[in-house]
Coordinates of C-alpha atoms and ligand atoms in Angstrom, one line a residue:
X217 CA 19.8 6.1 -19.5
X218 CA 18.0 8.3 -22.1
X219 CA 14.4 7.4 -22.6
X220 CA 13.5 7.6 -26.2
X221 CA 10.3 5.7 -26.3
X222 CA 7.2 8.1 -26.5
X223 CA 3.7 7.6 -27.1
X224 CA 1.8 10.6 -28.4
X225 CA -1.5 11.6 -27.1
X226 CA -4.6 10.5 -29.0
X227 CA -6.3 13.7 -30.3
X228 CA -9.4 14.3 -28.3
X229 CA -11.3 17.1 -26.4
X230 CA -9.8 16.6 -23.1
X231 CA -10.7 18.6 -20.0
X232 CA -7.1 19.7 -19.7
X233 CA -5.8 20.7 -23.1
X234 CA -2.2 22.1 -22.3
X235 CA -0.2 20.8 -19.3
X236 CA 2.6 23.2 -19.5
X237 CA 0.3 26.2 -19.6
X238 CA -1.8 24.8 -16.7
X239 CA 1.4 24.1 -14.6
X240 CA 2.5 27.7 -15.1
X241 CA -0.9 29.4 -14.3
X242 CA -2.7 27.1 -11.8
X243 CA -3.1 28.0 -8.1
X244 CA -4.9 26.2 -5.3
X245 CA -6.4 29.5 -4.2
X246 CA -8.2 30.0 -7.6
X247 CA -9.0 26.2 -7.9
X248 CA -11.0 26.1 -4.7
X249 CA -13.4 28.8 -6.0
X250 CA -15.3 26.2 -7.9
X251 CA -16.9 25.5 -4.4
X252 CA -19.4 27.8 -3.1
X253 CA -18.1 27.0 0.5
X254 CA -14.8 28.6 -0.3
X255 CA -16.5 31.9 0.9
X256 CA -18.3 30.5 3.9
X257 CA -15.7 28.0 5.0
X258 CA -18.5 25.6 6.0
X259 CA -18.5 22.5 4.0
X260 CA -19.5 18.9 3.8
X261 CA -17.9 16.4 1.4
X262 CA -21.0 14.1 1.1
X263 CA -23.1 17.2 0.2
X264 CA -20.7 18.2 -2.5
X265 CA -20.5 14.6 -3.9
X266 CA -24.3 13.9 -3.9
X267 CA -26.8 16.5 -2.7
X268 CA -25.4 19.4 -4.8
X269 CA -26.2 17.5 -8.1
X270 CA -29.9 17.1 -6.9
X271 CA -30.4 20.9 -7.2
X272 CA -29.6 20.7 -10.9
X273 CA -30.0 18.5 -14.1
X274 CA -28.0 15.6 -12.5
X275 CA -30.8 14.9 -10.0
X276 CA -32.0 11.9 -11.8
X277 CA -28.7 10.8 -13.4
X278 CA -27.4 7.3 -12.4
X279 CA -24.7 7.9 -9.8
X280 CA -24.0 4.3 -9.1
X281 CA -24.4 1.0 -11.1
X282 CA -23.8 -2.1 -8.9
X283 CA -23.7 -5.7 -9.8
X284 CA -22.1 -8.8 -8.6
X285 CA -21.8 -12.4 -9.4
X286 CA -24.5 -13.5 -6.9
X287 CA -27.0 -11.8 -9.2
X288 CA -27.5 -8.4 -7.5
X289 CA -28.0 -5.9 -10.4
X290 CA -28.9 -2.4 -9.3
X291 CA -28.6 1.4 -10.1
X292 CA -29.0 4.5 -8.0
X293 CA -29.5 8.1 -9.1
X294 CA -27.9 11.0 -7.2
X295 CA -31.4 11.7 -5.7
X296 CA -31.8 8.3 -4.4
X297 CA -28.2 8.2 -2.9
X298 CA -29.1 11.6 -1.3
X299 CA -32.2 10.1 0.4
X300 CA -30.5 6.9 1.5
X301 CA -27.5 8.7 2.8
X302 CA -29.8 11.0 4.7
X303 CA -31.6 8.1 6.2
X304 CA -28.2 6.5 7.3
X305 CA -27.1 9.8 8.8
X306 CA -30.4 9.7 10.9
X307 CA -29.8 6.1 12.0
X308 CA -26.4 7.2 13.3
X309 CA -27.7 10.2 15.0
X310 CA -30.4 8.2 16.7
X311 CA -27.7 6.2 18.3
X312 CA -26.0 9.5 19.5
X313 CA -23.1 9.3 17.1
X314 CA -21.8 12.9 16.5
X315 CA -19.3 15.0 14.7
X316 CA -15.7 13.7 15.0
X317 CA -16.8 10.1 16.2
X318 CA -15.2 7.3 14.3
X319 CA -17.6 5.0 12.4
X320 CA -16.2 2.0 10.6
X321 CA -17.6 0.2 7.6
X322 CA -16.5 -3.4 7.2
X323 CA -18.5 -4.7 4.3
X324 CA -17.8 -6.2 0.8
X325 CA -18.3 -3.6 -2.0
X326 CA -22.1 -3.2 -2.2
X327 CA -24.5 -0.2 -2.3
X328 CA -24.9 -0.4 1.5
X329 CA -21.2 0.2 1.9
X330 CA -21.3 3.5 -0.2
X331 CA -24.6 4.7 1.5
X332 CA -22.9 4.1 4.9
X333 CA -19.8 6.1 4.0
X334 CA -21.8 8.9 2.6
X335 CA -24.3 8.9 5.6
X336 CA -21.3 8.9 8.2
X337 CA -19.7 11.9 6.5
X338 CA -23.1 13.7 6.4
X339 CA -23.3 14.0 10.1
X340 CA -19.6 15.0 10.4
X341 CA -18.4 11.7 11.7
X342 CA -15.1 10.2 10.5
X343 CA -15.4 7.1 8.4
X344 CA -13.0 4.3 8.5
X345 CA -13.4 1.9 5.6
X346 CA -12.1 -1.7 6.3
X347 CA -11.1 -4.1 3.5
X348 CA -13.4 -7.2 3.7
X349 CA -10.3 -9.5 3.6
X350 CA -9.2 -8.4 7.1
X351 CA -9.1 -10.9 9.9
X352 CA -9.5 -10.5 13.6
X353 CA -6.0 -9.1 14.4
X354 CA -6.2 -6.5 11.6
X355 CA -9.8 -5.4 12.5
X356 CA -9.0 -5.1 16.1
X357 CA -5.7 -3.0 15.6
X358 CA -7.8 -0.4 13.6
X359 CA -10.9 -0.2 15.6
X360 CA -8.9 0.0 19.0
X361 CA -6.5 2.5 17.8
X362 CA -9.2 4.8 16.6
X363 CA -11.6 4.0 19.2
X364 CA -14.5 3.6 16.9
X365 CA -17.9 3.9 18.4
X366 CA -20.0 2.3 15.6
X367 CA -19.5 -0.3 13.0
X368 CA -21.3 -1.3 10.0
X369 CA -20.8 -4.9 9.0
X370 CA -22.6 -8.2 8.1
X371 CA -23.2 -11.5 9.9
X372 CA -20.5 -13.2 7.9
X373 CA -17.9 -10.8 9.0
X374 CA -19.0 -10.1 12.5
X375 CA -17.0 -13.1 13.9
X376 CA -13.8 -11.3 13.0
X377 CA -14.7 -8.4 15.3
X378 CA -13.3 -9.0 18.8
X379 CA -15.9 -7.0 20.7
X380 CA -14.7 -7.8 24.1
X381 CA -11.3 -6.1 23.3
X382 CA -13.0 -2.9 21.9
X383 CA -14.4 -1.0 24.9
X384 CA -15.3 2.1 22.8
X385 CA -17.4 0.2 20.4
X386 CA -21.1 0.7 21.2
X387 CA -23.2 0.2 18.0
X388 CA -23.0 -2.5 15.5
X389 CA -25.2 -2.2 12.4
X390 CA -25.6 -5.5 10.6
X391 CA -26.6 -5.7 6.8
X392 CA -28.7 -8.7 6.3
X393 CA -29.2 -9.6 9.9
X394 CA -32.9 -10.4 9.7
X395 CA -34.5 -11.4 12.9
X396 CA -31.5 -13.0 14.3
X397 CA -29.7 -10.2 15.9
X398 CA -27.0 -11.0 18.4
X399 CA -27.0 -9.7 21.9
X400 CA -24.7 -8.9 24.7
X401 CA -21.1 -7.8 25.1
X402 CA -22.2 -4.3 26.0
X403 CA -23.1 -3.5 22.4
X404 CA -26.3 -2.7 20.8
X405 CA -27.0 -4.6 17.5
X406 CA -29.2 -3.4 14.8
X407 CA -30.6 -4.5 11.5
X408 CA -29.5 -2.1 8.8
X409 CA -32.6 -2.5 6.6
X410 CA -35.0 -2.2 9.5
X411 CA -33.3 0.9 10.8
X412 CA -33.2 2.4 7.2
X413 CA -36.8 1.7 6.7
X414 CA -37.7 3.6 9.9
X415 CA -35.4 6.6 9.3
X416 CA -36.4 9.9 7.9
X417 CA -35.3 11.0 4.5
X418 CA -34.8 14.5 5.7
X419 CA -31.5 15.3 7.4
X420 CA -29.9 18.4 8.8
X421 CA -26.3 18.1 7.3
X422 CA -23.6 18.8 9.6
X423 CA -21.6 21.6 8.2
X424 CA -18.1 21.3 9.2
X425 CA -14.8 23.3 8.8
X426 CA -12.7 22.4 5.8
X427 CA -10.0 21.1 8.2
X428 CA -12.3 18.7 10.1
X429 CA -11.8 15.0 9.9
X430 CA -13.4 13.2 6.9
X431 CA -11.8 9.7 6.6
X432 CA -9.3 7.4 8.3
X433 CA -7.3 5.0 6.1
X434 CA -4.9 2.6 7.9
X435 CA -1.8 1.8 6.1
X436 CA 1.6 0.0 6.6
X437 CA 4.9 1.2 7.4
X438 CA 8.1 -0.7 7.8
X439 CA 7.8 -0.6 11.7
X440 CA 5.0 -0.9 14.1
X441 CA 1.2 -1.4 13.6
X442 CA -0.6 0.2 10.7
X443 CA -0.9 4.0 10.8
X444 CA -4.2 5.7 10.8
X445 CA -3.8 8.3 8.1
X446 CA -6.4 11.1 8.6
X447 CA -7.8 13.2 5.7
X448 CA -10.0 16.3 5.9
X449 CA -12.9 17.7 3.9
X450 CA -10.5 20.2 2.3
X451 CA -9.1 17.3 0.3
X452 CA -12.1 17.7 -2.1
X453 CA -10.3 20.6 -3.9
X454 CA -7.8 18.1 -5.2
X455 CA -10.0 15.2 -5.6
X456 CA -12.3 17.4 -7.8
X457 CA -9.4 18.8 -10.0
X458 CA -7.5 15.5 -10.4
X459 CA -10.7 13.7 -11.3
X460 CA -11.5 16.3 -13.8
X461 CA -8.0 16.6 -15.5
X462 CA -6.5 13.2 -15.0
X463 CA -9.4 10.9 -15.1
X464 CA -10.8 13.3 -17.6
X465 CA -14.4 12.8 -16.4
X466 CA -17.2 14.2 -18.4
X467 CA -21.0 14.1 -18.0
X468 CA -21.5 11.2 -20.5
X469 CA -18.8 8.9 -19.1
X470 CA -19.3 5.6 -17.4
X471 CA -16.4 5.3 -15.0
X472 CA -15.1 2.2 -13.4
X473 CA -12.5 2.2 -10.4
X474 CA -11.8 -1.3 -9.7
X475 CA -10.3 -0.6 -6.2
X476 CA -12.1 -1.4 -2.9
X477 CA -12.9 1.5 -0.7
X478 CA -10.9 -0.2 1.9
X479 CA -8.0 1.2 0.1
X480 CA -7.6 5.0 -0.6
X481 CA -7.9 4.6 -4.4
X482 CA -11.4 3.2 -3.8
X483 CA -12.5 6.3 -1.8
X484 CA -10.5 9.2 -3.3
X485 CA -11.3 8.0 -6.9
X486 CA -14.0 5.4 -6.2
X487 CA -16.2 7.9 -4.4
X488 CA -15.0 11.5 -3.9
X489 CA -13.3 12.6 -7.1
X490 CA -15.8 11.1 -9.6
X491 CA -18.9 12.1 -7.7
X492 CA -17.7 15.6 -7.1
X493 CA -17.6 15.7 -10.9
X494 CA -21.1 14.2 -11.1
X495 CA -19.9 11.2 -12.8
X496 CA -21.6 7.8 -13.3
X497 CA -19.7 5.1 -11.3
X498 CA -19.7 1.3 -11.9
X499 CA -19.0 -0.9 -8.9
X500 CA -18.6 -4.6 -9.6
X501 CA -18.7 -7.0 -6.6
X502 CA -17.0 -10.3 -6.3
X503 CA -13.4 -11.3 -7.0
X504 CA -11.0 -10.6 -9.8
X505 CA -11.7 -12.7 -13.0
X506 CA -10.6 -11.8 -16.5
X507 CA -13.8 -12.8 -18.1
X508 CA -15.9 -11.0 -15.5
X509 CA -13.9 -7.9 -15.8
X510 CA -14.2 -7.7 -19.5
X511 CA -17.8 -8.5 -19.3
X512 CA -18.3 -5.6 -16.8
X513 CA -16.8 -3.2 -19.3
X514 CA -19.0 -4.4 -22.0
X515 CA -22.2 -4.6 -19.9
X516 CA -22.0 -0.9 -18.8
X517 CA -20.2 0.5 -21.8
X518 CA -17.4 1.7 -19.5
X519 CA -15.5 4.7 -20.9
X520 CA -13.0 5.5 -18.3
X521 CA -11.2 2.8 -16.4
X522 CA -8.9 3.1 -13.4
X523 CA -7.1 -0.1 -12.2
X524 CA -3.6 -1.4 -11.1
X525 CA -0.6 -2.9 -12.8
X526 CA -1.2 -6.2 -11.0
X527 CA -4.6 -6.5 -12.6
X528 CA -3.4 -5.5 -16.0
X529 CA -0.6 -8.1 -15.7
X530 CA -3.1 -10.8 -14.8
X531 CA -5.3 -9.8 -17.7
X532 CA -2.3 -9.9 -19.9
X533 CA -1.4 -13.3 -18.6
X534 CA -5.0 -14.5 -19.4
X535 CA -4.3 -13.9 -23.1
X536 CA -5.5 -11.8 -25.8
X537 CA -8.1 -14.3 -27.0
X538 CA -10.1 -13.4 -23.9
X539 CA -10.1 -9.8 -24.8
X540 CA -11.6 -10.6 -28.3
X541 CA -14.6 -12.2 -26.8
X542 CA -15.8 -8.9 -25.6
X543 CA -16.8 -5.5 -27.1
X544 CA -14.6 -3.1 -25.3
X545 CA -14.9 -0.3 -28.0
X546 CA -16.5 2.2 -25.4
X547 CA -13.2 2.3 -23.5
X548 CA -11.7 5.8 -24.2
X549 CA -9.3 6.4 -21.2
X550 CA -7.4 3.9 -19.1
X551 CA -5.4 4.6 -16.0
X552 CA -3.3 2.8 -13.4
X553 CA -2.0 3.2 -9.8
X554 CA -0.4 1.4 -7.0
X555 CA 2.9 0.1 -8.2
X556 CA 5.4 0.5 -11.1
X557 CA 3.5 0.1 -14.4
X558 CA 5.7 -2.0 -16.6
X559 CA 6.5 -0.5 -20.1
X560 CA 5.4 -3.9 -21.7
X561 CA 2.0 -3.6 -19.9
X562 CA 1.6 -0.2 -21.7
X563 CA 2.6 -1.7 -25.0
X564 CA 0.2 -4.6 -24.5
X565 CA -2.6 -2.2 -23.7
X566 CA -1.9 -0.3 -26.9
X567 CA -2.1 -3.5 -28.8
X568 CA -5.2 -5.1 -27.3
X569 CA -7.3 -2.0 -26.3
X570 CA -5.9 0.4 -28.8
X571 CA -5.4 2.8 -25.9
X572 CA -2.6 4.1 -23.7
X573 CA -2.5 3.1 -20.0
X574 CA -1.8 6.4 -18.0
X575 CA 0.2 5.8 -14.9
X576 CA -0.5 7.9 -11.7
X577 CA 1.7 8.2 -8.5
X578 CA 0.4 9.0 -5.2
X579 CA 0.0 7.4 -1.7
X580 CA -2.5 6.9 1.1
X581 CA -0.8 9.8 2.8
X582 CA -1.1 12.2 -0.1
X583 CA -4.9 11.7 -0.4
X584 CA -4.9 12.4 -4.1
X585 CA -2.7 12.0 -7.2
X586 CA 0.5 14.0 -7.4
X587 CA 2.5 12.7 -10.4
X588 CA 0.5 11.6 -13.4
X589 CA 0.3 11.1 -17.1
X590 CA -2.3 13.3 -18.6
X591 CA -4.3 12.3 -21.7
X592 CA -3.0 15.5 -23.5
X593 CA 0.7 14.8 -23.1
X594 CA 3.4 12.2 -24.4
X595 CA 3.6 9.0 -22.4
X596 CA 7.1 7.7 -21.8
X597 CA 6.4 4.0 -20.9
X598 CA 7.8 3.3 -17.4
X599 CA 7.6 6.8 -16.2
X600 CA 5.0 7.9 -13.6
X601 CA 4.6 11.3 -15.5
X602 CA 4.9 14.8 -14.3
X603 CA 3.5 16.6 -11.3
X604 CA -0.1 17.9 -11.1
X605 CA -0.4 21.7 -11.4
X606 CA 0.1 23.2 -8.0
X607 CA 2.4 20.4 -6.9
X608 CA 6.2 20.8 -6.6
X609 CA 7.9 17.5 -6.8
X610 CA 11.6 17.0 -6.5
X611 CA 14.4 14.5 -6.2
X612 CA 16.3 15.4 -3.1
X613 CA 19.3 14.0 -1.0
X614 CA 19.2 13.4 2.7
X615 CA 20.0 17.1 3.3
X616 CA 17.2 18.4 1.1
X617 CA 19.3 19.5 -1.8
X618 CA 17.6 19.0 -5.1
X619 CA 19.4 16.6 -7.3
X620 CA 20.0 17.0 -11.1
X621 CA 18.3 14.8 -13.8
X622 CA 19.1 11.0 -13.7
X623 CA 20.3 11.2 -10.1
X624 CA 18.4 8.9 -7.8
X625 CA 17.2 10.2 -4.5
X626 CA 14.1 10.8 -2.2
X627 CA 11.0 11.6 -4.2
X628 CA 9.8 14.5 -2.1
X629 CA 6.9 17.1 -2.5
X630 CA 7.0 20.6 -1.3
X631 CA 4.6 20.7 1.7
X632 CA 1.1 22.2 1.3
X633 CA -1.4 20.6 -1.1
X634 CA -5.1 20.5 -0.3
X635 CA -5.4 16.6 0.2
X636 CA -2.3 16.2 2.3
X637 CA -3.0 14.0 5.4
X638 CA -3.5 16.0 8.5
X639 CA -2.3 13.5 11.1
X640 CA -1.4 9.9 11.9
X641 CA -3.9 9.0 14.5
X642 CA -2.4 8.8 18.0
X643 CA 1.1 9.1 16.6
X644 CA 2.6 12.4 16.0
X645 CA 6.1 11.1 15.9
X646 CA 5.4 9.1 12.9
X647 CA 3.6 12.1 11.3
X648 CA 6.6 14.3 11.8
X649 CA 9.1 11.7 10.2
X650 CA 7.4 12.5 6.8
X651 CA 8.7 16.1 7.3
X652 CA 12.1 15.4 8.7
X653 CA 13.7 17.5 5.7
X654 CA 12.4 21.0 6.4
X655 CA 9.9 22.2 3.6
X656 CA 9.5 18.8 2.2
X657 CA 7.2 15.8 2.5
X658 CA 9.4 12.7 2.0
X659 CA 7.5 10.0 0.4
X660 CA 9.7 6.9 1.2
X661 CA 10.0 6.2 -2.5
X662 CA 13.2 6.6 -4.5
X663 CA 13.1 8.0 -8.1
X664 CA 15.0 10.1 -10.6
X665 CA 13.7 12.8 -12.9
X666 CA 14.8 13.0 -16.6
X667 CA 15.6 16.2 -18.7
X668 CA 12.1 16.6 -19.7
X669 CA 10.7 16.6 -16.1
X670 CA 9.3 13.0 -16.2
X671 CA 9.7 11.1 -12.9
X672 CA 10.8 7.4 -12.9
X673 CA 10.2 5.2 -9.9
X674 CA 13.0 3.2 -8.6
X675 CA 11.8 1.6 -5.4
X676 CA 11.1 2.1 -1.7
X677 CA 13.6 3.4 0.6
X678 CA 12.2 1.6 3.6
X679 CA 11.2 -2.1 3.7
X680 CA 7.5 -1.7 2.9
X681 CA 6.3 -4.5 0.6
X682 CA 4.0 -3.8 -2.3
X683 CA 2.2 -7.0 -3.2
X684 CA -0.3 -6.9 -6.0
X685 CA -0.6 -3.1 -5.3
X686 CA -1.2 -3.5 -1.6
X687 CA 1.1 -2.1 1.1
X688 CA 2.2 -4.6 3.7
X689 CA 4.4 -3.6 6.5
X690 CA 7.0 -6.3 7.2
X691 CA 6.9 -5.7 11.1
X692 CA 3.1 -6.4 11.1
X693 CA 3.7 -9.9 9.6
X694 CA 6.7 -10.6 11.7
X695 CA 4.7 -9.8 14.8
X696 CA 2.1 -12.2 13.6
X697 CA 4.4 -14.8 12.8
X698 CA 6.0 -14.9 16.2
X699 CA 2.7 -15.4 17.8
X700 CA 2.7 -18.9 16.1
X701 CA 3.8 -21.5 18.8
X702 CA 6.7 -22.9 16.6
X703 CA 8.2 -19.6 15.5
X704 CA 11.0 -18.1 17.6
X705 CA 12.0 -15.3 15.2
X706 CA 10.9 -14.1 11.8
X707 CA 12.2 -11.6 9.2
X708 CA 9.9 -10.6 6.4
X709 CA 10.9 -9.3 2.9
X710 CA 9.4 -8.5 -0.5
X711 CA 10.6 -10.9 -3.2
X712 CA 10.3 -9.7 -6.8
X713 CA 7.5 -11.4 -8.7
X714 CA 6.5 -11.0 -12.3
X715 CA 2.7 -10.7 -11.7
X716 CA 2.4 -9.5 -8.1
X717 CA 5.2 -7.0 -8.2
X718 CA 6.5 -8.5 -4.9
X719 CA 5.4 -11.6 -2.9
X720 CA 5.9 -11.8 0.8
X721 CA 8.9 -14.2 1.8
X722 CA 9.4 -14.9 5.6
X723 CA 12.6 -16.3 7.0
X724 CA 11.7 -18.2 10.2
X725 CA 13.9 -19.6 13.0
X726 CA 12.0 -22.2 15.0
X727 CA 11.7 -22.7 18.7
X728 CA 13.4 -25.7 20.2
X729 CA 11.5 -28.9 19.8
X730 CA 10.1 -27.9 16.4
X731 CA 11.5 -29.3 13.1
X732 CA 11.1 -27.8 9.6
X733 CA 8.6 -29.5 7.5
X734 CA 6.3 -28.6 4.6
X735 CA 3.4 -29.2 6.8
X736 CA 4.6 -26.7 9.3
X737 CA 5.1 -24.2 6.6
X738 CA 1.5 -24.4 5.5
X739 CA 0.3 -24.2 9.1
X740 CA 2.3 -21.0 9.6
X741 CA 0.9 -19.5 6.4
X742 CA -2.7 -20.4 7.4
X743 CA -2.0 -18.9 10.8
X744 CA -1.2 -15.5 9.3
X745 CA -4.1 -15.7 6.8
X746 CA -6.5 -16.3 9.7
X747 CA -5.2 -13.5 11.9
X748 CA -4.2 -10.8 9.5
X749 CA -5.4 -11.2 5.9
X750 CA -4.8 -13.4 3.1
X751 CA -2.8 -10.8 1.2
X752 CA -0.5 -10.3 4.2
X753 CA 0.5 -14.0 4.5
X754 CA 3.7 -15.1 3.3
X755 CA 3.8 -17.1 0.0
X756 CA 7.2 -18.4 0.7
X757 CA 8.8 -19.5 4.0
X758 CA 12.5 -20.5 4.5
X759 CA 13.6 -22.0 7.8
X760 CA 16.9 -20.9 9.1
X761 CA 18.7 -21.7 12.2
X762 CA 19.5 -18.1 13.0
X763 CA 18.3 -14.7 11.6
X764 CA 20.8 -11.9 11.0
X765 CA 20.3 -9.3 13.7
X766 CA 21.8 -6.1 14.8
X767 CA 23.4 -5.9 18.1
X768 CA 20.3 -4.1 19.4
X769 CA 18.3 -7.0 18.2
X770 CA 16.7 -5.8 15.1
X771 CA 16.2 -8.2 12.3
X772 CA 18.4 -7.1 9.3
X773 CA 16.0 -7.3 6.5
X774 CA 18.4 -5.9 4.0
X775 CA 20.7 -8.9 4.7
X776 CA 17.7 -11.3 4.1
X777 CA 17.0 -9.5 0.9
X778 CA 20.6 -9.8 -0.2
X779 CA 20.5 -13.5 0.4
X780 CA 17.5 -13.8 -1.4
X781 CA 18.7 -11.9 -4.4
X782 CA 22.1 -13.4 -4.3
X783 CA 23.6 -9.9 -3.8
X784 CA 26.4 -8.6 -1.5
X785 CA 25.2 -8.1 1.9
X786 CA 26.9 -4.8 2.4
X787 CA 28.1 -3.3 5.6
X788 CA 27.7 -5.9 8.4
X789 CA 29.4 -3.9 11.1
X790 CA 26.2 -3.6 13.1
X791 CA 25.5 -7.3 12.9
X792 CA 25.7 -9.4 16.1
X793 CA 28.3 -12.2 16.0
Ligands
WT7_103 C1 3.1 3.3 -2.5 C2 1.8 3.9 -1.9 C3 -2.6 5.7 -3.5 C4 -2.6 4.6 -4.6 C5 -2.6 3.3 -4.1 C6 -1.3 2.9 -3.4 C7 3.7 2.7 -4.7 C8 1.9 4.0 -6.0 C9 2.8 4.1 -7.9 C10 3.2 4.2 -9.3 C11 5.2 3.1 -8.7 C12 3.7 3.3 -7.0 C13 4.7 3.6 -4.1 C14 3.9 4.3 -3.1 N1 3.1 3.3 -5.9 N2 1.7 4.4 -7.3 N3 2.4 4.9 -10.2 N4 4.4 3.7 -9.7 N5 4.9 2.9 -7.5 O1 -1.2 3.6 -2.2 O2 -1.0 1.7 -0.5 O3 -0.4 4.2 0.1 O4 1.0 2.8 -1.4 O5 2.8 2.6 -3.7 O6 5.7 2.9 -3.4 O7 4.8 4.9 -2.0 P1 -0.5 3.1 -0.9

């Protein structure tokens, strides 16, 4: 199992020059001193991301380039974002929104989304970004669990918000509502642009404690509804240093993170990390399309590009001729996150871009990167890299014993890093599960380490599905499936797929009176798409008379998976007859 393939660093003036040295000497206590609040303790993420730069030479630097296929093409300086987010903070305050309240933003990627996120944070409220593809069930679960009081959305997405089922929701701000504001349902509706026009550009920022709530990201587990992962302002220490050393951002960079802020990559590294470093960010609206993506790099002269394996694989599948149509020579640093980065994708990147793709490993719960490939170190294709300075990563067994090289076990992190989640909303029991082995955060991933300290991802320990880099909880999909009138029982697994990593496959037992048919399959798939989200819908359905269950009635997903892969089913002693 020796890994001999190595790709040496390209010589360059990187922000981090010597990884081993940094790993020996780094401490979070020292690292936080770059922030003036480390003495006062009073802080605000949005101030550090935006306003602070307006007191120096970056005031009129472009913070955000935005364009989309509909023809919008805009740019915003740090100073403009400061004033716009001040206005938005005032809009929320006018409605009585205050520190600690949850404000959700349910919008496609657009400048209004970024302004809303920053403005919410400025008044100390907790922002909850929602992916625009979410349908009614997914929106309801998140807003209800967090008892959100305000929502920013648009008229197209509004029908997916079940207002009557959300008693805490009092204010809905619509982007692009015009004069046609809805009424009723015990909620106030407002037009974003009118409110913004009327609001003052001066705002008293809410200075909060470093441990106060910042952002709530919902993510999937193998059981139950999505979990609300809460991050706090203190996370900025790690956002700042990882963006500086791993993304290697410098003042003349044009940085493009392709992730939507509905996912943690789109906030930690689409907002916080880059802007804490005063970097210029590109946001491109619309859907994935190879030509559009390459054209975006060319249009802005993107230098640093953070994306995901599934996107790289789709670009690879589109062929090298597409690459040749564009001038991508500005690219100097490429990174990836979300799922295993295949060695062949790394080799392809070298061939077509002449650049290494740097894998990074982390999770919604960890808030920021933990194991990474730095531009100054050798890459071993297929490895996630090494722990960031200040991070102690290990492979441990069920009892917390550290395992030697090449032994597979739990990928675990010593507790205590700045961007660690601080709670699971309304669910302390779930939170504590991550720390069931004393002293460790147990990630749910399995991995091994090699003799050089590089980590190699092996898979999930639980049943969480990673499809196109998005985490989908099998239980959530199963629950949705059984709401369909024809479905009696459902078991959902991830099936390996060359482009998407995994696809969702559902095994379904029908209720009496229903017969399997292609039409019924399509109807069931559509049903999940309309209730949860397109990416959470099964791509494959297999009808079965009965599903394998434990005596206590739990669907045995591992048996379904073994059937699917043609592998032995293992111990069946707990299975019902
Ligand atoms: C899970 C976390 C936070 C970034 C986006 C995903 C998988 C993440 C890698 C990687 C192999 C990876 C893991 C992890 N994952 N990065 N570099 N190599 N697997 O965040 O939705 O919370 O998912 O994504 O299984 O546990 P997420």
